[in-house]
mmCIF file of C-alpha atoms and ligand atoms in Angstrom:
data_model
loop_
_atom_site.group_PDB
_atom_site.id
_atom_site.type_symbol
_atom_site.label_atom_id
_atom_site.label_comp_id
_atom_site.label_asym_id
_atom_site.label_seq_id
_atom_site.Cartn_x
_atom_site.Cartn_y
_atom_site.Cartn_z
ATOM 1 C CA MET T 1471 186.958 -98.333 37.578
ATOM 2 C CA THR T 1472 185.328 -101.090 35.499
ATOM 3 C CA PRO T 1473 181.548 -100.602 35.299
ATOM 4 C CA SER T 1474 179.080 -103.412 35.926
ATOM 5 C CA ALA T 1475 178.274 -105.488 32.866
ATOM 6 C CA ASN T 1476 175.436 -104.041 30.749
ATOM 7 C CA SER T 1477 174.679 -101.135 33.049
ATOM 8 C CA ARG T 1478 175.874 -97.840 34.406
ATOM 9 C CA PRO T 1479 178.014 -98.077 37.529
ATOM 10 C CA VAL T 1480 176.108 -97.608 40.774
ATOM 11 C CA ALA T 1481 177.355 -95.090 43.346
ATOM 12 C CA LEU T 1482 176.100 -95.095 46.936
ATOM 13 C CA ILE T 1483 176.571 -91.754 48.713
ATOM 14 C CA THR T 1484 175.927 -91.275 52.429
ATOM 15 C CA GLY T 1485 174.954 -87.819 53.646
ATOM 16 C CA ALA T 1486 173.529 -87.049 50.210
ATOM 17 C CA SER T 1487 170.687 -84.816 51.405
ATOM 18 C CA ARG T 1488 172.753 -81.633 51.828
ATOM 19 C CA GLY T 1489 176.133 -79.969 51.484
ATOM 20 C CA ILE T 1490 179.042 -81.928 50.041
ATOM 21 C CA GLY T 1491 177.032 -85.144 49.587
ATOM 22 C CA HIS T 1492 174.405 -83.308 47.533
ATOM 23 C CA ALA T 1493 177.172 -81.874 45.316
ATOM 24 C CA ILE T 1494 178.750 -85.331 44.890
ATOM 25 C CA ALA T 1495 175.390 -86.743 43.809
ATOM 26 C CA LEU T 1496 175.034 -84.044 41.141
ATOM 27 C CA ARG T 1497 178.647 -84.584 40.008
ATOM 28 C CA LEU T 1498 178.187 -88.349 39.572
ATOM 29 C CA ALA T 1499 174.618 -88.341 38.197
ATOM 30 C CA PRO T 1500 175.476 -88.002 34.478
ATOM 31 C CA LYS T 1501 177.481 -91.254 34.463
ATOM 32 C CA HIS T 1502 176.198 -93.257 37.450
ATOM 33 C CA ASP T 1503 173.001 -94.625 38.863
ATOM 34 C CA LEU T 1504 172.725 -93.565 42.469
ATOM 35 C CA ILE T 1505 171.747 -94.817 45.898
ATOM 36 C CA LEU T 1506 171.335 -91.803 48.180
ATOM 37 C CA VAL T 1507 171.403 -92.256 51.959
ATOM 38 C CA ALA T 1508 170.566 -89.758 54.730
ATOM 39 C CA ARG T 1509 167.900 -89.291 57.413
ATOM 40 C CA ASP T 1510 165.818 -86.531 55.805
ATOM 41 C CA GLU T 1511 163.680 -88.280 53.196
ATOM 42 C CA SER T 1512 162.114 -85.137 51.725
ATOM 43 C CA LEU T 1513 165.528 -83.550 51.098
ATOM 44 C CA LEU T 1514 166.766 -86.833 49.586
ATOM 45 C CA MET T 1515 163.777 -86.912 47.216
ATOM 46 C CA ALA T 1516 164.562 -83.362 46.068
ATOM 47 C CA VAL T 1517 168.208 -84.310 45.405
ATOM 48 C CA ALA T 1518 167.002 -87.442 43.582
ATOM 49 C CA ALA T 1519 164.822 -85.336 41.257
ATOM 50 C CA GLU T 1520 167.819 -83.151 40.360
ATOM 51 C CA CYS T 1521 169.944 -86.246 39.681
ATOM 52 C CA GLU T 1522 167.244 -87.918 37.571
ATOM 53 C CA ALA T 1523 167.144 -84.793 35.415
ATOM 54 C CA LEU T 1524 170.857 -85.396 34.783
ATOM 55 C CA GLY T 1525 170.232 -88.990 33.637
ATOM 56 C CA ALA T 1526 170.603 -91.106 36.789
ATOM 57 C CA SER T 1527 168.255 -93.761 38.097
ATOM 58 C CA VAL T 1528 168.042 -93.048 41.817
ATOM 59 C CA GLN T 1529 167.096 -95.048 44.900
ATOM 60 C CA CYS T 1530 166.668 -93.110 48.140
ATOM 61 C CA ILE T 1531 167.295 -94.836 51.464
ATOM 62 C CA ALA T 1532 166.190 -92.781 54.463
ATOM 63 C CA ALA T 1533 168.335 -94.206 57.249
ATOM 64 C CA ASP T 1534 170.267 -93.077 60.298
ATOM 65 C CA VAL T 1535 173.791 -94.457 59.912
ATOM 66 C CA GLN T 1536 174.177 -94.228 63.700
ATOM 67 C CA ASN T 1537 171.858 -97.246 63.808
ATOM 68 C CA ALA T 1538 174.109 -100.219 63.013
ATOM 69 C CA LEU T 1539 171.276 -102.729 62.649
ATOM 70 C CA VAL T 1540 169.203 -100.588 60.304
ATOM 71 C CA THR T 1541 172.287 -99.695 58.251
ATOM 72 C CA ALA T 1542 173.237 -103.345 57.832
ATOM 73 C CA GLN T 1543 169.654 -104.387 57.021
ATOM 74 C CA ARG T 1544 169.111 -101.655 54.426
ATOM 75 C CA LEU T 1545 172.516 -101.764 52.700
ATOM 76 C CA THR T 1546 173.882 -105.312 52.870
ATOM 77 C CA GLY T 1547 173.952 -107.016 49.496
ATOM 78 C CA LEU T 1548 173.232 -103.917 47.395
ATOM 79 C CA HIS T 1549 175.213 -103.843 44.146
ATOM 80 C CA VAL T 1550 177.517 -100.851 44.585
ATOM 81 C CA ASP T 1551 180.473 -99.996 42.347
ATOM 82 C CA VAL T 1552 181.416 -96.708 44.057
ATOM 83 C CA LEU T 1553 180.842 -96.063 47.767
ATOM 84 C CA VAL T 1554 181.229 -92.489 48.992
ATOM 85 C CA ASN T 1555 181.358 -92.424 52.792
ATOM 86 C CA ASN T 1556 180.516 -88.752 53.249
ATOM 87 C CA ALA T 1557 178.005 -88.446 56.122
ATOM 88 C CA GLY T 1558 179.561 -86.578 59.001
ATOM 89 C CA VAL T 1559 178.823 -84.319 61.940
ATOM 90 C CA ALA T 1560 180.910 -81.747 63.790
ATOM 91 C CA VAL T 1561 180.388 -80.392 67.283
ATOM 92 C CA MET T 1562 183.287 -78.042 67.784
ATOM 93 C CA LYS T 1563 183.517 -76.983 71.398
ATOM 94 C CA PRO T 1564 185.960 -77.377 74.273
ATOM 95 C CA PHE T 1565 186.175 -80.888 75.662
ATOM 96 C CA LEU T 1566 184.893 -79.860 79.093
ATOM 97 C CA GLU T 1567 181.734 -78.409 77.514
ATOM 98 C CA MET T 1568 180.983 -81.413 75.293
ATOM 99 C CA THR T 1569 178.166 -83.724 76.352
ATOM 100 C CA ALA T 1570 178.450 -87.481 76.123
ATOM 101 C CA GLU T 1571 175.698 -87.455 73.476
ATOM 102 C CA GLU T 1572 177.670 -84.984 71.301
ATOM 103 C CA TRP T 1573 180.803 -87.104 71.708
ATOM 104 C CA HIS T 1574 179.072 -90.381 70.817
ATOM 105 C CA ARG T 1575 177.157 -88.866 67.876
ATOM 106 C CA GLN T 1576 180.408 -87.748 66.233
ATOM 107 C CA VAL T 1577 182.105 -91.093 66.856
ATOM 108 C CA ASP T 1578 179.050 -93.023 65.640
ATOM 109 C CA VAL T 1579 178.582 -91.054 62.394
ATOM 110 C CA ASN T 1580 182.192 -90.174 61.522
ATOM 111 C CA VAL T 1581 183.816 -93.437 62.642
ATOM 112 C CA ASN T 1582 181.479 -96.346 63.421
ATOM 113 C CA ALA T 1583 179.291 -95.814 60.352
ATOM 114 C CA LEU T 1584 182.419 -96.306 58.233
ATOM 115 C CA TYR T 1585 182.423 -99.884 59.491
ATOM 116 C CA HIS T 1586 178.721 -100.582 59.067
ATOM 117 C CA VAL T 1587 178.304 -98.984 55.632
ATOM 118 C CA THR T 1588 181.574 -100.269 54.158
ATOM 119 C CA ARG T 1589 181.055 -103.753 55.626
ATOM 120 C CA ALA T 1590 177.670 -103.933 53.905
ATOM 121 C CA VAL T 1591 178.865 -103.315 50.336
ATOM 122 C CA LEU T 1592 182.606 -104.086 50.184
ATOM 123 C CA PRO T 1593 182.219 -107.907 49.929
ATOM 124 C CA GLY T 1594 180.376 -107.473 46.614
ATOM 125 C CA MET T 1595 183.161 -105.283 45.236
ATOM 126 C CA VAL T 1596 185.813 -107.796 46.259
ATOM 127 C CA ALA T 1597 183.820 -110.698 44.792
ATOM 128 C CA ARG T 1598 183.412 -108.841 41.471
ATOM 129 C CA GLY T 1599 187.063 -107.762 41.462
ATOM 130 C CA HIS T 1600 186.387 -104.061 41.055
ATOM 131 C CA GLY T 1601 185.049 -101.094 42.962
ATOM 132 C CA HIS T 1602 186.003 -97.886 44.701
ATOM 133 C CA VAL T 1603 185.550 -96.718 48.277
ATOM 134 C CA CYS T 1604 185.918 -92.970 48.683
ATOM 135 C CA ILE T 1605 185.879 -91.353 52.117
ATOM 136 C CA ILE T 1606 185.470 -87.672 52.901
ATOM 137 C CA GLY T 1607 188.109 -87.004 55.534
ATOM 138 C CA SER T 1608 189.332 -83.532 56.405
ATOM 139 C CA THR T 1609 192.437 -81.449 56.902
ATOM 140 C CA ALA T 1610 191.370 -82.009 60.531
ATOM 141 C CA GLY T 1611 192.650 -85.547 59.946
ATOM 142 C CA ARG T 1612 196.191 -84.302 60.381
ATOM 143 C CA ASN T 1613 195.716 -80.910 62.101
ATOM 144 C CA THR T 1614 194.362 -80.060 65.521
ATOM 145 C CA PHE T 1615 192.533 -77.014 66.886
ATOM 146 C CA VAL T 1616 190.920 -75.806 70.092
ATOM 147 C CA GLY T 1617 187.405 -77.237 70.158
ATOM 148 C CA GLY T 1618 188.377 -80.188 68.006
ATOM 149 C CA THR T 1619 189.106 -82.977 70.482
ATOM 150 C CA CYS T 1620 186.432 -85.266 69.124
ATOM 151 C CA TYR T 1621 186.050 -84.045 65.520
ATOM 152 C CA THR T 1622 189.791 -84.050 64.773
ATOM 153 C CA GLY T 1623 190.067 -87.405 66.534
ATOM 154 C CA THR T 1624 187.426 -88.911 64.255
ATOM 155 C CA LYS T 1625 189.105 -87.499 61.160
ATOM 156 C CA HIS T 1626 192.538 -88.782 62.260
ATOM 157 C CA PHE T 1627 190.852 -92.194 62.531
ATOM 158 C CA VAL T 1628 189.648 -91.819 58.936
ATOM 159 C CA MET T 1629 193.220 -91.455 57.689
ATOM 160 C CA GLY T 1630 194.425 -94.637 59.383
ATOM 161 C CA PHE T 1631 191.328 -96.580 58.382
ATOM 162 C CA ALA T 1632 191.519 -95.486 54.751
ATOM 163 C CA GLU T 1633 195.191 -96.303 54.231
ATOM 164 C CA SER T 1634 194.939 -99.687 55.961
ATOM 165 C CA LEU T 1635 191.834 -100.627 53.982
ATOM 166 C CA MET T 1636 193.523 -99.522 50.777
ATOM 167 C CA LEU T 1637 196.436 -101.880 51.446
ATOM 168 C CA GLU T 1638 194.026 -104.732 52.219
ATOM 169 C CA VAL T 1639 191.808 -104.549 49.126
ATOM 170 C CA ARG T 1640 193.820 -103.033 46.266
ATOM 171 C CA ASP T 1641 195.005 -106.456 45.103
ATOM 172 C CA ALA T 1642 191.345 -107.431 44.805
ATOM 173 C CA GLY T 1643 190.837 -104.570 42.341
ATOM 174 C CA VAL T 1644 189.151 -102.237 44.820
ATOM 175 C CA GLY T 1645 190.515 -98.709 45.225
ATOM 176 C CA VAL T 1646 190.275 -96.665 48.400
ATOM 177 C CA SER T 1647 190.569 -92.878 48.317
ATOM 178 C CA VAL T 1648 190.340 -90.259 51.032
ATOM 179 C CA ILE T 1649 189.551 -86.662 50.104
ATOM 180 C CA THR T 1650 190.673 -84.158 52.741
ATOM 181 C CA PRO T 1651 189.010 -80.765 52.289
ATOM 182 C CA GLY T 1652 189.790 -77.595 54.157
ATOM 183 C CA SER T 1653 186.772 -75.484 55.069
ATOM 184 C CA VAL T 1654 183.732 -75.852 52.794
ATOM 185 C CA ASP T 1655 180.654 -73.610 52.639
ATOM 186 C CA THR T 1656 178.006 -75.902 54.170
ATOM 187 C CA ASP T 1657 175.667 -76.038 57.152
ATOM 188 C CA LEU T 1658 178.269 -78.109 59.038
ATOM 189 C CA PHE T 1659 179.251 -74.744 60.549
ATOM 190 C CA PRO T 1660 177.024 -72.951 63.074
ATOM 191 C CA ALA T 1661 174.666 -70.213 61.823
ATOM 192 C CA GLY T 1662 176.453 -66.874 61.595
ATOM 193 C CA THR T 1663 179.824 -68.310 60.533
ATOM 194 C CA ASN T 1664 181.443 -66.285 57.722
ATOM 195 C CA ARG T 1665 181.612 -68.841 54.889
ATOM 196 C CA THR T 1666 182.287 -66.479 51.973
ATOM 197 C CA TRP T 1667 185.956 -67.498 51.746
ATOM 198 C CA MET T 1668 185.422 -71.235 51.931
ATOM 199 C CA LEU T 1669 185.524 -73.848 49.173
ATOM 200 C CA GLU T 1670 182.211 -74.606 47.500
ATOM 201 C CA PRO T 1671 180.788 -78.149 47.874
ATOM 202 C CA GLN T 1672 181.170 -78.780 44.139
ATOM 203 C CA ASN T 1673 184.952 -78.278 44.498
ATOM 204 C CA VAL T 1674 185.022 -81.335 46.777
ATOM 205 C CA ALA T 1675 182.689 -83.205 44.426
ATOM 206 C CA ASP T 1676 185.138 -82.548 41.572
ATOM 207 C CA ALA T 1677 187.945 -84.010 43.713
ATOM 208 C CA VAL T 1678 185.827 -87.133 44.242
ATOM 209 C CA GLY T 1679 185.232 -87.318 40.506
ATOM 210 C CA PHE T 1680 188.979 -87.009 39.838
ATOM 211 C CA ALA T 1681 189.727 -89.845 42.261
ATOM 212 C CA ILE T 1682 187.151 -92.295 40.969
ATOM 213 C CA GLU T 1683 187.725 -91.489 37.290
ATOM 214 C CA ALA T 1684 191.502 -92.086 37.406
ATOM 215 C CA PRO T 1685 192.879 -94.580 34.853
ATOM 216 C CA PRO T 1686 192.425 -98.234 35.916
ATOM 217 C CA HIS T 1687 196.103 -98.714 36.829
ATOM 218 C CA MET T 1688 196.287 -95.503 38.909
ATOM 219 C CA LEU T 1689 194.999 -95.018 42.454
ATOM 220 C CA VAL T 1690 194.483 -91.522 43.854
ATOM 221 C CA HIS T 1691 194.649 -92.447 47.515
ATOM 222 C CA ARG T 1692 194.829 -89.022 49.241
ATOM 223 C CA LEU T 1693 193.691 -85.733 47.786
ATOM 224 C CA GLU T 1694 193.677 -82.482 49.794
ATOM 225 C CA VAL T 1695 191.730 -79.457 48.566
ATOM 226 C CA ARG T 1696 191.764 -76.037 50.240
ATOM 227 C CA PRO T 1697 190.590 -72.499 49.618
ATOM 228 C CA LEU T 1698 193.362 -70.630 47.803
ATOM 229 C CA SER T 1699 192.978 -67.321 49.662
ATOM 230 C CA PRO T 1700 191.220 -67.842 52.999
ATOM 231 C CA LYS T 1701 191.572 -64.156 53.918
ATOM 232 C CA ARG T 1702 189.463 -63.049 50.929
ATOM 233 C CA PRO T 1703 185.924 -63.875 49.801
ATOM 234 C CA ARG T 1704 186.000 -66.366 46.936
ATOM 235 C CA ALA T 1705 185.438 -65.028 43.452
ATOM 236 C CA SER T 1706 181.848 -65.670 42.312
HETATM 237 N N1 NDP B 3229 182.101 -78.406 55.583
HETATM 238 C C1 NDP B 3229 183.418 -78.532 55.746
HETATM 239 O O1 NDP B 3229 184.156 -77.542 55.924
HETATM 240 C C2 NDP B 3229 184.063 -79.855 55.670
HETATM 241 C C3 NDP B 3229 183.351 -81.047 55.756
HETATM 242 N N2 NDP B 3229 184.022 -82.246 55.738
HETATM 243 C C4 NDP B 3229 183.302 -83.494 55.834
HETATM 244 O O2 NDP B 3229 182.402 -83.604 54.756
HETATM 245 C C5 NDP B 3229 181.327 -84.460 55.119
HETATM 246 C C6 NDP B 3229 180.011 -83.792 54.760
HETATM 247 O O3 NDP B 3229 179.899 -82.598 55.525
HETATM 248 P P1 NDP B 3229 179.070 -81.321 55.037
HETATM 249 O O4 NDP B 3229 178.431 -81.564 53.727
HETATM 250 O O5 NDP B 3229 179.962 -80.161 55.212
HETATM 251 O O6 NDP B 3229 177.974 -81.256 56.202
HETATM 252 P P2 NDP B 3229 176.394 -80.991 56.169
HETATM 253 O O7 NDP B 3229 176.013 -80.768 57.590
HETATM 254 O O8 NDP B 3229 176.045 -79.975 55.149
HETATM 255 O O9 NDP B 3229 175.805 -82.410 55.669
HETATM 256 C C7 NDP B 3229 175.979 -83.558 56.464
HETATM 257 C C8 NDP B 3229 175.298 -84.727 55.770
HETATM 258 O O10 NDP B 3229 175.458 -85.896 56.600
HETATM 259 C C9 NDP B 3229 174.163 -86.469 56.830
HETATM 260 N N3 NDP B 3229 174.098 -87.080 58.143
HETATM 261 C C10 NDP B 3229 174.411 -86.518 59.336
HETATM 262 N N4 NDP B 3229 174.144 -87.378 60.342
HETATM 263 C C11 NDP B 3229 173.633 -88.497 59.765
HETATM 264 C C12 NDP B 3229 173.152 -89.724 60.266
HETATM 265 N N5 NDP B 3229 173.132 -89.974 61.588
HETATM 266 N N6 NDP B 3229 172.698 -90.660 59.398
HETATM 267 C C13 NDP B 3229 172.716 -90.405 58.071
HETATM 268 N N7 NDP B 3229 173.151 -89.260 57.529
HETATM 269 C C14 NDP B 3229 173.609 -88.323 58.369
HETATM 270 C C15 NDP B 3229 173.188 -85.287 56.707
HETATM 271 O O11 NDP B 3229 171.907 -85.760 56.310
HETATM 272 P P3 NDP B 3229 170.609 -85.822 57.259
HETATM 273 O O12 NDP B 3229 170.690 -84.692 58.239
HETATM 274 O O13 NDP B 3229 169.475 -85.721 56.276
HETATM 275 O O14 NDP B 3229 170.684 -87.171 57.880
HETATM 276 C C16 NDP B 3229 173.811 -84.488 55.570
HETATM 277 O O15 NDP B 3229 173.409 -85.012 54.330
HETATM 278 C C17 NDP B 3229 181.516 -84.758 56.622
HETATM 279 O O16 NDP B 3229 182.121 -86.008 56.759
HETATM 280 C C18 NDP B 3229 182.445 -83.630 57.065
HETATM 281 O O17 NDP B 3229 183.213 -84.001 58.202
HETATM 282 C C19 NDP B 3229 185.378 -82.308 55.620
HETATM 283 C C20 NDP B 3229 186.119 -81.177 55.526
HETATM 284 C C21 NDP B 3229 185.523 -79.875 55.517
HETATM 285 C C1 AKB B 3230 185.233 -78.744 59.152
HETATM 286 C C2 AKB B 3230 186.458 -79.288 58.541
HETATM 287 O O1 AKB B 3230 186.627 -80.466 58.503
HETATM 288 C C3 AKB B 3230 187.445 -78.346 57.936
HETATM 289 N N1 AKB B 3230 188.578 -79.036 57.416
HETATM 290 C C4 AKB B 3230 187.878 -77.313 58.911
HETATM 291 O O2 AKB B 3230 188.799 -77.613 59.703
HETATM 292 O O3 AKB B 3230 187.294 -76.226 58.892
#
């Protein structure tokens, strides 16, 4: 990716307050300035301090990406070279037990926010003729499981959205990548879940780094990362 003239490239990461988004922020901080987006401002400020210690200038935007108006107002027109659409929620339970609020929250954050956030910053990338949109999908984007009617549906959407967008904007110099992790040790899972065998968030962050640091003529469009031995605790 070609950086902005006279400055470090700017990466905007949604869901940067915790989990995978936090790890992506730390992974990109040595070479990027950062715009960190999530609802919890105090957690964002703590992540920002860690990233500043690694050399990044950081802007925190406390915003709920479920709110289309606020998202558009806060993000439209920002100079962004790398967008990481990472914010996501999972309510894994049988369809007949899922409330309408749980259904809509997953669709709003995992699907509709992709429109509002990407729509806000993609025109600048296209106008400048360079940029990268990276989306955190999931193996649930091509698998199904009991309790996954909504979550797997949203992640299947991600796959179709990402490939179509890639075909639309690659000739304008903008890459689109989707990273599809298996299970990752974060608070996405309910308390009490055994997470000792899962990938660590920094493993996904390294996959993001690999995708956005590819040579200029090469696009890493899909990248799946999984735990090697899900029946055993990971080596520390
Ligand atoms: N953990 C896993 O096994 C896997 C996760 N993924 C995907 O990775 C992404 C990150 O998940 P993970 O880090 O595990 O989950 P976490 O629950 O640890 O973090 C979710 C992040 O999303 C943010 N977020 C949630 N809702 C909103 C909202 N309405 N507005 C703004 N930000 C929001 C949270 O910030 P805050 O609460 O401060 O707003 C938080 O930073 C998701 O898209 C998930 O589907 C994919 C495959 C595997
Ligand atoms: C939560 C996820 O997206 C993960 N791929 C899983 O299916 O455990």
